[in-house]
Short mmCIF file of C-alpha atoms in Angstrom, two decimals:
data_model
loop_
_atom_site.label_atom_id
_atom_site.label_comp_id
_atom_site.label_asym_id
_atom_site.label_seq_id
_atom_site.Cartn_x
_atom_site.Cartn_y
_atom_site.Cartn_z
CA MET A 1 -44.08 -29.32 39.75
CA THR A 2 -45.20 -25.75 40.08
CA TYR A 3 -48.75 -24.47 39.89
CA GLY A 4 -47.91 -23.05 36.47
CA ASP A 5 -46.69 -26.43 35.15
CA ASN A 6 -49.82 -28.26 36.26
CA VAL A 7 -52.25 -25.60 35.12
CA THR A 8 -50.50 -25.31 31.76
CA ASP A 9 -50.91 -29.06 31.29
CA LEU A 10 -54.57 -28.79 32.24
CA ARG A 11 -55.10 -25.81 29.97
CA THR A 12 -53.39 -27.56 27.06
CA ALA A 13 -55.60 -30.61 27.49
CA MET A 14 -58.75 -28.49 27.80
CA THR A 15 -57.80 -26.52 24.68
CA VAL A 16 -57.40 -29.75 22.71
CA LEU A 17 -60.76 -30.97 23.98
CA LEU A 18 -62.48 -27.69 23.16
CA LYS A 19 -61.19 -27.83 19.59
CA ARG A 20 -62.65 -31.30 19.15
CA HIS A 21 -66.20 -31.42 17.73
CA ARG A 22 -68.36 -34.41 16.67
CA ILE A 23 -67.37 -36.44 19.68
CA LEU A 24 -68.66 -39.82 18.56
CA GLN A 25 -66.08 -40.04 15.79
CA PRO A 26 -63.02 -39.82 18.03
CA LEU A 27 -64.65 -42.47 20.21
CA GLY A 28 -64.83 -44.80 17.17
CA GLY A 29 -68.50 -44.22 16.50
CA PRO A 30 -70.40 -43.35 13.31
CA GLY A 31 -70.22 -39.91 11.73
CA ILE A 32 -68.47 -39.98 8.37
CA TYR A 33 -69.44 -42.48 5.71
CA THR A 34 -65.84 -42.94 4.63
CA VAL A 35 -64.64 -43.79 8.15
CA PRO A 36 -65.94 -47.10 9.43
CA GLU A 37 -67.30 -47.53 12.95
CA THR A 38 -64.61 -49.17 15.07
CA THR A 39 -66.26 -49.45 18.52
CA THR A 40 -69.53 -50.85 19.79
CA VAL A 41 -72.11 -48.83 21.71
CA GLU A 42 -71.09 -50.56 24.90
CA GLU A 43 -67.44 -49.66 24.38
CA ARG A 44 -68.39 -46.05 23.75
CA ARG A 45 -70.54 -46.11 26.87
CA ALA A 46 -67.57 -47.39 28.90
CA MET A 47 -65.33 -44.67 27.48
CA GLY A 48 -68.01 -42.07 28.15
CA GLU A 49 -68.24 -43.18 31.77
CA GLN A 50 -64.49 -43.01 32.09
CA ILE A 51 -64.49 -39.48 30.65
CA GLN A 52 -67.15 -38.48 33.17
CA ARG A 53 -64.94 -39.67 35.99
CA TYR A 54 -62.07 -37.57 34.62
CA ARG A 55 -64.44 -34.62 34.25
CA TYR A 56 -65.42 -35.01 37.89
CA VAL A 57 -61.75 -34.69 38.87
CA VAL A 58 -61.41 -31.45 36.88
CA LEU A 59 -64.63 -30.07 38.36
CA SER A 60 -63.50 -30.98 41.89
CA TRP A 61 -60.16 -29.28 41.27
CA CYS A 62 -61.97 -26.11 40.16
CA ALA A 63 -64.14 -26.20 43.30
CA ALA A 64 -61.10 -26.76 45.53
CA ALA A 65 -59.18 -23.94 43.83
CA ILE A 66 -62.05 -21.50 44.29
CA ASP A 67 -62.55 -22.57 47.91
CA THR A 68 -58.85 -21.93 48.53
CA VAL A 69 -58.83 -18.39 47.18
CA ALA A 70 -62.36 -17.43 48.28
CA PRO A 71 -61.27 -15.85 51.60
CA TYR A 72 -59.44 -13.14 49.64
CA PHE A 73 -62.62 -12.04 47.87
CA MET A 74 -65.51 -12.68 50.25
CA VAL A 75 -66.38 -9.48 52.08
CA GLY A 76 -69.46 -8.16 53.78
CA LEU A 77 -72.30 -9.91 55.53
CA VAL A 78 -72.78 -13.64 55.38
CA ALA A 79 -76.36 -13.06 54.19
CA ASP A 80 -75.01 -11.39 51.04
CA LYS A 81 -72.64 -14.15 50.17
CA TYR A 82 -74.71 -15.59 47.33
CA ASN A 83 -74.72 -12.22 45.64
CA GLN A 84 -70.96 -12.13 45.43
CA PRO A 85 -69.32 -13.56 42.32
CA VAL A 86 -67.02 -15.99 44.09
CA SER A 87 -69.61 -17.24 46.59
CA ALA A 88 -72.17 -17.61 43.84
CA LEU A 89 -69.80 -19.77 41.79
CA MET A 90 -68.94 -21.83 44.86
CA TYR A 91 -72.64 -22.44 45.41
CA ARG A 92 -73.26 -23.39 41.77
CA LEU A 93 -70.31 -25.79 41.83
CA GLU A 94 -71.69 -27.37 44.98
CA VAL A 95 -75.08 -27.85 43.32
CA THR A 96 -73.44 -29.25 40.18
CA ALA A 97 -71.23 -31.66 42.10
CA SER A 98 -74.22 -32.94 44.08
CA GLY A 99 -75.90 -33.94 40.83
CA ILE A 100 -72.98 -35.97 39.48
CA THR A 101 -73.12 -39.70 40.11
CA ALA A 102 -69.79 -40.58 38.48
CA GLY A 103 -67.17 -40.99 41.17
CA TYR A 104 -63.43 -40.41 41.05
CA PRO A 105 -61.37 -42.60 38.73
CA ALA A 106 -59.22 -45.33 40.21
CA MET A 107 -55.49 -44.78 40.39
CA GLU A 108 -54.96 -47.22 37.49
CA GLU A 109 -57.25 -45.10 35.32
CA LEU A 110 -55.27 -41.99 36.18
CA ALA A 111 -51.88 -43.55 35.73
CA THR A 112 -52.42 -45.78 32.69
CA PRO A 113 -52.43 -44.15 29.23
CA HIS A 114 -55.53 -44.89 27.17
CA SER A 115 -55.41 -46.07 23.59
CA ASN A 116 -58.14 -43.65 22.53
CA LYS A 117 -56.77 -40.15 21.98
CA LEU A 118 -59.86 -38.35 23.28
CA VAL A 119 -60.00 -40.34 26.51
CA GLU A 120 -56.25 -39.94 26.86
CA THR A 121 -56.59 -36.15 26.63
CA TRP A 122 -59.18 -36.24 29.40
CA ARG A 123 -56.81 -38.40 31.41
CA GLN A 124 -54.07 -35.81 30.96
CA ALA A 125 -56.42 -33.12 32.23
CA ALA A 126 -57.40 -35.19 35.28
CA LYS A 127 -53.79 -36.09 35.96
CA ALA A 128 -52.76 -32.41 35.96
CA CYS A 129 -55.55 -31.70 38.44
CA VAL A 130 -54.50 -34.50 40.76
CA LEU A 131 -50.88 -33.33 40.68
CA SER A 132 -51.98 -29.79 41.50
CA GLU A 133 -54.25 -30.76 44.39
CA ILE A 134 -51.39 -30.59 46.88
CA ASP A 135 -51.22 -26.82 46.39
CA LEU A 136 -54.88 -26.30 47.28
CA GLY A 137 -56.81 -26.35 50.51
CA PRO A 138 -57.00 -24.08 53.55
CA SER A 139 -53.75 -25.33 55.07
CA ALA A 140 -51.70 -25.36 51.86
CA THR A 141 -49.15 -22.57 51.87
CA HIS A 142 -47.06 -23.51 48.86
CA LEU A 143 -48.66 -20.92 46.59
CA GLU A 144 -48.02 -18.07 49.09
CA LEU A 145 -51.39 -16.69 48.14
CA ASP A 146 -52.49 -13.11 48.36
CA ALA A 147 -55.23 -11.23 46.55
CA GLY A 148 -53.15 -10.78 43.37
CA ARG A 149 -52.17 -14.44 43.13
CA GLY A 150 -55.64 -15.51 44.19
CA ARG A 151 -57.13 -13.66 41.22
CA VAL A 152 -55.03 -15.73 38.83
CA VAL A 153 -56.16 -18.97 40.46
CA LEU A 154 -59.77 -17.78 40.54
CA LYS A 155 -59.74 -16.87 36.86
CA ASP A 156 -58.08 -20.13 35.87
CA ALA A 157 -60.64 -22.18 37.79
CA ALA A 158 -63.59 -20.14 36.51
CA ASP A 159 -62.42 -20.47 32.91
CA PHE A 160 -62.00 -24.22 33.27
CA VAL A 161 -65.57 -24.42 34.59
CA ARG A 162 -66.73 -22.53 31.51
CA GLY A 163 -64.83 -24.99 29.34
CA LEU A 164 -66.47 -27.94 31.10
CA VAL A 165 -69.92 -26.47 30.46
CA VAL A 166 -69.13 -26.09 26.76
CA LEU A 167 -67.86 -29.65 26.56
CA ASP A 168 -70.88 -30.96 28.46
CA ALA A 169 -73.24 -29.84 25.71
CA ARG A 170 -70.97 -31.34 23.06
CA TYR A 171 -70.96 -34.85 24.53
CA SER A 172 -74.75 -35.31 24.35
CA ASN A 173 -74.51 -38.17 21.86
CA VAL A 174 -72.14 -40.24 23.98
CA PRO A 175 -74.09 -43.24 25.33
CA GLY A 176 -74.86 -42.89 29.03
CA TRP A 177 -73.67 -39.28 29.19
CA GLN A 178 -74.92 -37.42 32.25
CA HIS A 179 -75.25 -33.68 31.79
CA LEU A 180 -74.21 -31.15 34.39
CA LYS A 181 -77.01 -29.78 36.54
CA SER A 182 -78.16 -26.26 35.52
CA PRO A 183 -75.28 -25.70 33.07
CA ARG A 184 -76.48 -22.22 32.04
CA ARG A 185 -76.40 -20.97 35.62
CA LEU A 186 -73.04 -22.57 36.22
CA GLU A 187 -71.58 -21.05 33.07
CA SER A 188 -73.03 -17.66 33.96
CA SER A 189 -71.56 -17.76 37.48
CA ALA A 190 -68.20 -18.86 36.14
CA GLU A 191 -68.16 -16.08 33.58
CA VAL A 192 -69.00 -13.45 36.18
CA ALA A 193 -66.25 -14.78 38.46
CA SER A 194 -63.80 -14.77 35.55
CA ILE A 195 -64.63 -11.16 34.72
CA PHE A 196 -64.44 -10.26 38.41
CA ALA A 197 -60.92 -11.73 38.56
CA ARG A 198 -59.81 -9.47 35.71
CA TRP A 199 -60.86 -6.25 37.41
CA THR A 200 -57.63 -5.51 39.15
CA GLU A 201 -54.01 -6.46 38.78
CA SER A 202 -53.12 -10.12 38.97
CA ASP A 203 -49.85 -11.60 40.08
CA LEU A 204 -48.72 -14.24 37.60
CA ALA A 205 -45.79 -15.11 39.87
CA VAL A 206 -48.10 -17.77 41.29
CA ASP A 207 -47.15 -19.87 38.27
CA ARG A 208 -43.69 -20.33 39.76
CA ALA A 209 -45.01 -21.32 43.18
CA GLY A 210 -46.11 -24.74 44.32
CA TRP A 211 -45.10 -27.78 46.26
CA ARG A 212 -41.52 -28.93 45.91
CA PRO A 213 -39.89 -31.96 47.48
CA THR A 214 -37.93 -31.24 50.63
CA PRO A 215 -34.19 -31.10 49.88
CA ALA A 216 -32.24 -33.97 51.37
CA ALA A 217 -29.07 -33.73 53.40
CA ILE A 218 -25.77 -34.50 51.69
CA LYS A 219 -24.56 -37.56 53.52
CA GLY A 220 -21.19 -39.26 53.56
CA PRO A 221 -17.74 -38.14 54.58
CA ALA A 222 -16.73 -34.50 54.37
CA LEU A 223 -15.86 -33.35 50.87
CA PRO A 224 -12.40 -31.86 50.46
CA GLY A 225 -11.81 -28.11 50.61
CA ILE A 226 -14.64 -25.60 50.25
CA GLY A 227 -16.87 -28.45 49.03
CA GLY A 228 -17.02 -29.78 52.59
CA VAL A 229 -18.10 -26.36 53.83
CA VAL A 230 -20.86 -26.18 51.23
CA GLN A 231 -21.93 -29.67 52.27
CA ALA A 232 -22.14 -28.73 55.96
CA GLN A 233 -23.88 -25.41 55.28
CA HIS A 234 -26.41 -27.18 53.03
CA ASN A 235 -27.10 -29.72 55.77
CA THR A 236 -27.55 -26.87 58.25
CA LEU A 237 -30.20 -25.36 56.01
CA VAL A 238 -31.95 -28.70 55.54
CA ASP A 239 -32.14 -29.31 59.29
CA LEU A 240 -33.29 -25.76 59.99
CA CYS A 241 -36.16 -26.36 57.57
CA THR A 242 -37.12 -29.56 59.36
CA ALA A 243 -37.82 -28.23 62.84
CA PRO A 244 -37.09 -25.06 64.84
CA PRO A 245 -34.02 -25.30 67.05
CA THR A 246 -34.09 -24.86 70.80
CA ALA A 247 -32.80 -21.53 72.04
CA MET A 248 -29.47 -23.07 73.02
CA ASN A 249 -29.02 -24.66 69.62
CA LEU A 250 -30.04 -21.43 67.93
CA ARG A 251 -27.32 -19.64 69.86
CA ARG A 252 -24.83 -22.32 68.86
CA ILE A 253 -25.83 -21.95 65.20
CA ILE A 254 -25.48 -18.18 65.35
CA HIS A 255 -22.12 -18.54 67.08
CA ALA A 256 -20.88 -20.87 64.33
CA GLN A 257 -22.25 -18.65 61.58
CA VAL A 258 -20.17 -15.73 62.87
CA ARG A 259 -17.05 -17.76 62.25
CA VAL A 260 -18.29 -19.17 58.96
CA ALA A 261 -18.94 -15.66 57.63
CA HIS A 262 -15.59 -14.43 58.98
CA GLU A 263 -13.61 -17.26 57.40
CA ALA A 264 -15.60 -17.04 54.15
CA GLY A 265 -14.59 -13.39 53.88
CA ARG A 266 -10.94 -14.40 54.31
CA HIS A 267 -11.20 -17.00 51.54
CA ALA A 268 -13.16 -14.70 49.25
CA ALA A 269 -10.36 -12.13 49.34
CA HIS A 270 -8.33 -14.52 47.19
CA ALA A 271 -10.95 -16.22 45.05
CA ALA A 272 -13.96 -13.90 44.76
CA PRO A 273 -13.23 -10.32 45.90
CA GLU A 274 -16.77 -9.21 45.06
CA LEU A 275 -18.04 -11.42 47.90
CA VAL A 276 -15.77 -10.03 50.62
CA GLU A 277 -18.02 -7.13 51.56
CA PRO A 278 -21.26 -9.19 51.71
CA PHE A 279 -19.52 -11.81 53.84
CA LEU A 280 -18.10 -9.22 56.26
CA THR A 281 -21.50 -7.55 56.50
CA ARG A 282 -22.98 -10.93 57.34
CA GLU A 283 -20.32 -11.46 59.98
CA ARG A 284 -21.19 -8.15 61.66
CA THR A 285 -24.88 -9.00 61.54
CA TYR A 286 -24.34 -12.35 63.21
CA GLN A 287 -22.06 -10.81 65.81
CA GLN A 288 -24.85 -8.43 66.77
CA LEU A 289 -27.34 -11.28 66.76
CA HIS A 290 -25.08 -13.34 68.97
CA ILE A 291 -24.74 -10.53 71.48
CA ALA A 292 -28.49 -9.93 71.47
CA ALA A 293 -29.24 -13.64 71.98
CA ARG A 294 -27.06 -14.13 75.05
CA ASN A 295 -30.09 -14.12 77.35
CA LEU A 296 -32.32 -16.13 75.04
CA GLY A 297 -33.84 -19.31 76.44
CA GLY A 298 -36.45 -21.84 75.46
CA LEU A 299 -36.55 -25.61 75.68
CA ILE A 300 -38.93 -26.44 72.83
CA GLY A 301 -37.50 -27.57 69.51
CA SER A 302 -34.53 -29.57 68.32
CA GLY A 303 -31.83 -28.34 65.93
CA GLY A 304 -28.97 -30.44 67.24
CA GLN A 305 -28.08 -31.54 63.73
CA ALA A 306 -28.10 -27.96 62.43
CA ALA A 307 -25.87 -26.83 65.31
CA ALA A 308 -23.44 -29.68 64.64
CA GLU A 309 -23.34 -29.03 60.89
CA SER A 310 -22.85 -25.30 61.50
CA ALA A 311 -19.88 -26.06 63.73
CA ASN A 312 -18.59 -28.43 61.01
CA ALA A 313 -18.86 -25.68 58.42
CA ALA A 314 -16.95 -23.24 60.64
CA GLU A 315 -14.20 -25.71 61.44
CA ARG A 316 -13.81 -26.96 57.85
CA LEU A 317 -13.63 -23.43 56.54
CA ARG A 318 -11.04 -22.49 59.14
CA ARG A 319 -8.82 -25.43 58.19
CA ALA A 320 -9.38 -25.30 54.42
CA PRO A 321 -6.36 -24.25 52.36
CA VAL A 322 -6.48 -20.70 51.10
CA SER A 323 -8.90 -20.50 48.21
CA SER A 324 -7.77 -20.04 44.66
CA THR A 325 -9.71 -18.98 41.60
CA ASP A 326 -10.84 -22.61 41.24
CA ASP A 327 -12.97 -22.12 44.34
CA THR A 328 -14.88 -19.12 43.00
CA ALA A 329 -17.94 -21.17 42.06
CA SER A 330 -17.96 -22.89 45.46
CA LEU A 331 -17.82 -19.54 47.25
CA HIS A 332 -20.73 -18.26 45.17
CA GLU A 333 -22.64 -21.41 46.09
CA LEU A 334 -21.77 -20.70 49.71
CA ALA A 335 -23.13 -17.17 49.33
CA ARG A 336 -26.38 -18.59 47.95
CA LEU A 337 -26.63 -20.94 50.94
CA PHE A 338 -25.96 -18.01 53.28
CA THR A 339 -29.01 -16.28 51.88
CA GLY A 340 -31.10 -19.39 52.50
CA VAL A 341 -29.81 -19.89 56.03
CA ASP A 342 -30.30 -16.20 56.86
CA ALA A 343 -33.89 -16.28 55.66
CA ARG A 344 -34.54 -19.48 57.59
CA ILE A 345 -33.01 -18.15 60.80
CA ALA A 346 -34.97 -14.92 60.45
CA ALA A 347 -38.18 -16.89 60.00
CA THR A 348 -37.29 -19.19 62.90
CA ILE A 349 -36.62 -16.32 65.29
CA GLY A 350 -39.75 -14.47 64.18
CA HIS A 351 -41.89 -17.57 64.60
CA GLY A 352 -40.23 -18.57 67.87
CA CYS A 353 -40.75 -15.14 69.42
CA SER A 354 -44.35 -14.81 68.28
CA GLU A 355 -45.24 -18.34 69.44
CA LYS A 356 -43.33 -17.89 72.73
CA LEU A 357 -40.89 -20.69 71.94
CA TYR A 358 -38.08 -18.31 72.78
CA LEU A 359 -38.04 -16.37 76.02
CA VAL A 360 -35.70 -13.80 77.48
CA SER A 361 -34.10 -14.06 80.89
CA THR A 362 -34.62 -10.79 82.73
CA SER A 363 -33.48 -9.56 86.10
CA SER A 364 -36.09 -8.97 88.76
CA HIS A 365 -35.56 -6.67 91.72
CA THR A 366 -38.09 -8.40 93.93
CA LEU A 367 -39.10 -11.94 94.71
CA GLY A 368 -42.56 -13.15 93.80
CA ASP A 369 -45.70 -12.45 95.81
CA VAL A 370 -46.45 -14.70 98.77
CA ILE A 371 -49.00 -17.38 97.89
CA ASP A 372 -50.34 -19.54 100.75
CA GLY A 373 -47.46 -18.52 102.93
CA ILE A 374 -44.85 -19.52 100.36
CA ARG A 375 -42.84 -16.99 98.41
CA PRO A 376 -42.16 -18.41 94.93
CA PRO A 377 -39.25 -17.16 92.91
CA ALA A 378 -39.97 -14.13 90.78
CA LYS A 379 -40.62 -14.93 87.13
CA HIS A 380 -37.41 -14.35 85.27
CA TRP A 381 -38.49 -15.38 81.78
CA VAL A 382 -40.57 -13.14 79.60
CA PRO A 383 -41.64 -13.57 75.98
CA ALA A 384 -39.20 -12.07 73.53
CA THR A 385 -41.95 -9.85 72.15
CA ALA A 386 -42.62 -8.28 75.58
CA ARG A 387 -41.51 -4.74 76.28
CA VAL A 388 -38.04 -5.47 77.53
CA PRO A 389 -34.76 -4.11 76.28
CA PHE A 390 -34.29 -6.85 73.73
CA ASP A 391 -32.89 -5.93 70.37
CA LEU A 392 -32.87 -9.29 68.62
CA LEU A 393 -36.01 -8.72 66.61
CA PRO A 394 -34.98 -5.35 65.11
CA ILE A 395 -31.70 -6.89 63.94
CA VAL A 396 -33.58 -9.78 62.37
CA ARG A 397 -36.07 -7.44 60.74
CA ASP A 398 -33.60 -4.87 59.47
CA ARG A 399 -30.46 -6.82 58.69
CA LEU A 400 -31.12 -10.55 58.45
CA GLN A 401 -34.43 -10.78 56.65
CA PRO A 402 -33.68 -10.82 52.93
CA PRO A 403 -35.64 -8.31 50.87
CA PRO A 404 -38.60 -9.90 49.10
CA ALA A 405 -37.38 -10.94 45.69
CA ALA A 406 -39.62 -10.16 42.76
CA THR A 407 -40.55 -13.46 41.15
CA PRO A 408 -40.18 -13.17 37.39
CA VAL A 409 -43.29 -14.00 35.43
CA ARG A 410 -43.04 -17.04 33.19
CA GLN A 411 -42.97 -16.12 29.53
CA ASP A 412 -45.68 -18.62 28.64
CA SER A 413 -48.07 -17.60 31.42
CA ILE A 414 -49.84 -14.87 29.49
CA VAL A 415 -49.64 -16.58 26.09
CA ASN A 416 -51.22 -19.82 27.32
CA ARG A 417 -54.01 -18.03 29.09
CA ASN A 418 -54.77 -15.82 26.10
CA ASP A 419 -54.89 -18.87 23.84
CA TYR A 420 -57.35 -20.56 26.16
CA ASP A 421 -59.46 -17.38 26.38
CA LEU A 422 -59.60 -17.22 22.60
CA THR A 423 -60.61 -20.88 22.40
CA ILE A 424 -63.38 -20.35 24.94
CA ALA A 425 -64.57 -17.16 23.26
CA SER A 426 -64.70 -18.85 19.86
CA GLN A 427 -67.08 -21.58 21.04
CA PRO A 428 -70.44 -21.37 19.27
CA SER A 429 -72.30 -21.91 22.53
CA MET A 430 -70.76 -18.86 24.21
CA ARG A 431 -73.45 -16.23 24.47
CA ARG A 432 -71.29 -13.15 24.93
CA ASN A 433 -68.17 -11.65 23.56
CA HIS A 434 -65.13 -11.98 25.73
CA ASN A 435 -62.04 -9.92 26.05
CA PRO A 436 -59.10 -12.29 26.06
CA THR A 437 -57.08 -10.27 28.48
CA LEU A 438 -56.00 -11.24 31.92
CA MET B 1 -32.00 -22.94 91.16
CA LEU B 2 -31.27 -21.38 94.52
CA LEU B 3 -30.80 -17.65 94.77
CA LYS B 4 -27.13 -17.94 95.71
CA HIS B 5 -26.53 -20.28 92.79
CA ALA B 6 -28.30 -17.88 90.43
CA ILE B 7 -26.19 -14.97 91.67
CA GLU B 8 -22.94 -16.88 91.17
CA LEU B 9 -24.01 -18.10 87.74
CA ALA B 10 -25.01 -14.57 86.77
CA GLU B 11 -21.59 -13.39 87.88
CA ALA B 12 -19.82 -16.08 85.86
CA ARG B 13 -21.93 -15.34 82.76
CA SER B 14 -21.52 -11.58 83.07
CA TYR B 15 -17.74 -11.78 83.38
CA LEU B 16 -17.49 -14.25 80.49
CA VAL B 17 -19.48 -11.88 78.30
CA ALA B 18 -17.27 -9.00 79.37
CA LEU B 19 -14.21 -11.07 78.46
CA ALA B 20 -15.71 -11.80 75.03
CA ASP B 21 -16.54 -8.12 74.52
CA HIS B 22 -13.05 -6.96 75.56
CA ALA B 23 -11.13 -9.75 73.84
CA LEU B 24 -8.02 -8.75 71.95
CA SER B 25 -8.78 -10.92 68.94
CA PHE B 26 -11.69 -12.39 67.01
CA ASP B 27 -10.63 -15.93 67.88
CA GLY B 28 -10.38 -15.07 71.57
CA SER B 29 -13.83 -13.55 71.60
CA MET B 30 -15.31 -16.58 69.87
CA GLU B 31 -13.66 -18.92 72.37
CA TYR B 32 -15.02 -16.98 75.36
CA GLU B 33 -18.47 -17.17 73.79
CA ARG B 34 -18.04 -20.93 73.50
CA VAL B 35 -17.36 -21.14 77.22
CA LEU B 36 -20.56 -19.19 77.85
CA LEU B 37 -22.53 -21.58 75.64
CA GLU B 38 -21.02 -24.57 77.44
CA LEU B 39 -21.86 -23.11 80.83
CA ASP B 40 -25.45 -22.42 79.77
CA GLU B 41 -25.72 -25.93 78.37
CA LEU B 42 -24.50 -27.28 81.70
CA HIS B 43 -27.45 -25.53 83.33
CA GLY B 44 -29.93 -26.96 80.85
CA GLY B 45 -30.46 -23.65 79.10
CA VAL B 46 -31.91 -22.06 82.25
CA PHE B 47 -29.88 -19.13 83.53
CA PRO B 48 -30.13 -15.65 85.01
CA PRO B 49 -29.54 -12.63 82.77
CA ILE B 50 -26.25 -10.89 82.21
CA THR B 51 -25.51 -7.79 84.23
CA GLU B 52 -22.95 -5.05 83.80
CA VAL B 53 -19.56 -5.55 85.38
CA PRO B 54 -17.61 -2.76 87.09
CA THR B 55 -14.30 -3.30 85.31
CA SER B 56 -12.87 -3.88 81.87
CA ASP B 57 -9.42 -5.09 82.86
CA PRO B 58 -9.01 -8.49 81.15
CA ALA B 59 -6.88 -9.88 83.95
CA VAL B 60 -9.48 -9.03 86.58
CA LEU B 61 -12.32 -10.23 84.37
CA TYR B 62 -10.58 -13.53 83.83
CA GLN B 63 -9.85 -14.10 87.51
CA VAL B 64 -13.42 -13.33 88.57
CA ALA B 65 -14.90 -15.49 85.80
CA TYR B 66 -12.61 -18.39 86.68
CA HIS B 67 -13.42 -18.31 90.38
CA ALA B 68 -17.13 -17.84 89.73
CA ILE B 69 -17.21 -20.95 87.51
CA ALA B 70 -15.12 -22.90 89.97
CA GLY B 71 -17.45 -21.80 92.76
CA LEU B 72 -20.44 -23.35 90.98
CA GLU B 73 -19.21 -26.77 92.07
CA ALA B 74 -20.96 -26.17 95.40
CA TYR B 75 -24.39 -26.38 93.73
CA ASP B 76 -24.64 -30.03 92.81
CA LEU B 77 -23.55 -29.55 89.22
CA ASP B 78 -21.73 -32.02 87.03
CA ALA B 79 -18.13 -31.60 88.23
CA PHE B 80 -16.76 -32.98 84.97
CA GLY B 81 -18.74 -30.43 82.96
CA LEU B 82 -17.46 -27.64 85.18
CA GLU B 83 -13.88 -28.79 84.72
CA LEU B 84 -14.43 -28.76 80.97
CA CYS B 85 -15.71 -25.20 81.21
CA LEU B 86 -12.64 -24.19 83.18
CA ALA B 87 -10.33 -25.90 80.69
CA MET B 88 -12.12 -24.12 77.84
CA LEU B 89 -11.74 -20.82 79.68
CA ILE B 90 -8.01 -21.37 80.09
CA ALA B 91 -7.70 -22.29 76.41
CA ALA B 92 -9.69 -19.23 75.41
CA ARG B 93 -7.43 -17.02 77.49
CA GLU B 94 -4.37 -18.54 75.79
CA THR B 95 -5.90 -18.07 72.35
CA ASP B 96 -6.72 -14.46 73.12
CA THR B 97 -3.37 -13.51 74.58
CA ARG B 98 -1.37 -15.43 71.96
CA SER B 99 -2.75 -13.47 69.03
#
């Protein structure tokens, strides 16, 4: 699920909770003379404790989200950090969390639907937070964060904190309810952070980002015709995503991709003429890459499976019967896989060169200096980023790296957030007027 | 790798690359490149760089490349692997001249 899916679920649950007043009634307690009391005080206390555990999950998610995006907004001296909106909110969340005694809910509590609608809504909120946790943290890269995307996450988290403060005051009558520590200060910090996040342009494309399961290889015997080529090319991409190939395997993959692109162009001439030019351009690019990589070495990595599948793709495409119009869809699928493989190879070469996984063999006119009476061989391997006549990286940068695609904004991203802003702003306990704009 | 071995390997690699660059057909070029990959694999991915060669005559390039690869047998390499390389080189030459 994407960040947008999880946060929309959380926002929906929070909106439902914020619209719910007179909390004892939904918990089966007294309130209206015409509606009988259906639960005991002890049952309401148990439900209240369960809600507090769910609330702790939501609060922890907010803290984790703000911690994740904080590096994009914390500037200046460390001594000033409590004067900055984001750091101040982080500090208030830390203080609040330290005052909460309710722990995290057990997995059964998170996974099992509750018969009471109010508790169930809290469970939905907590569940959305747990599902979204994988996208947060300093090492999580699924959201591809930058300042624009970080602002969206910051505002979401700050607004959820404001919602929790509102709800905290409303649950006073629940038996055993423990209030948040210094709610006014927390709400104030969250509001300032929320306003701070609105100052400049946000990037709602973050809603489409998030963890996705790793695609699996297509196993089994080779599919007939172009299908077998798509199968092998897909498996190449899957293996390239698993681990970087050694330099030798990278050269083998590039070598096979030259033929794959060449043969794909031949097939496209019959089935999809619009793809001929892109395929031939790709062939030329890989030919140049192959020439530039002739002196590339490096023993770290794997990539044997990718090299084998690449060779399979080349061979199957060479032997496949000439494509007809029935193969048009398969060729377009192949073009889509080409884009993925190109991007992956570009990233692999860039990473391998910067991390010195790939080295370049260079000629040396002299032997090494004498050390302890022994003359060692001159060093013949230099990092690919060193100043040697090595034109692999410019080709990767200029011709292989796909242009950054603009991620379309989800239609419901703005609407959902505006609805939540309006709900928050309409709460009686809110002290200021809010502009429901992102 | 001894210096003499490195020089002979560099010669074999350089002439193979020249053959691939001056191949008459796409298939021929790809086959010569395969021989180069096989030769590099035989050396564990450790090899000297390619240098320029003084000729572009395919017949001369082929003869020099063939004898350079055959000469590598003197350096304690896998003889079977070398024979495979030579067979691949012959096949590549046939592919290139056939088309």
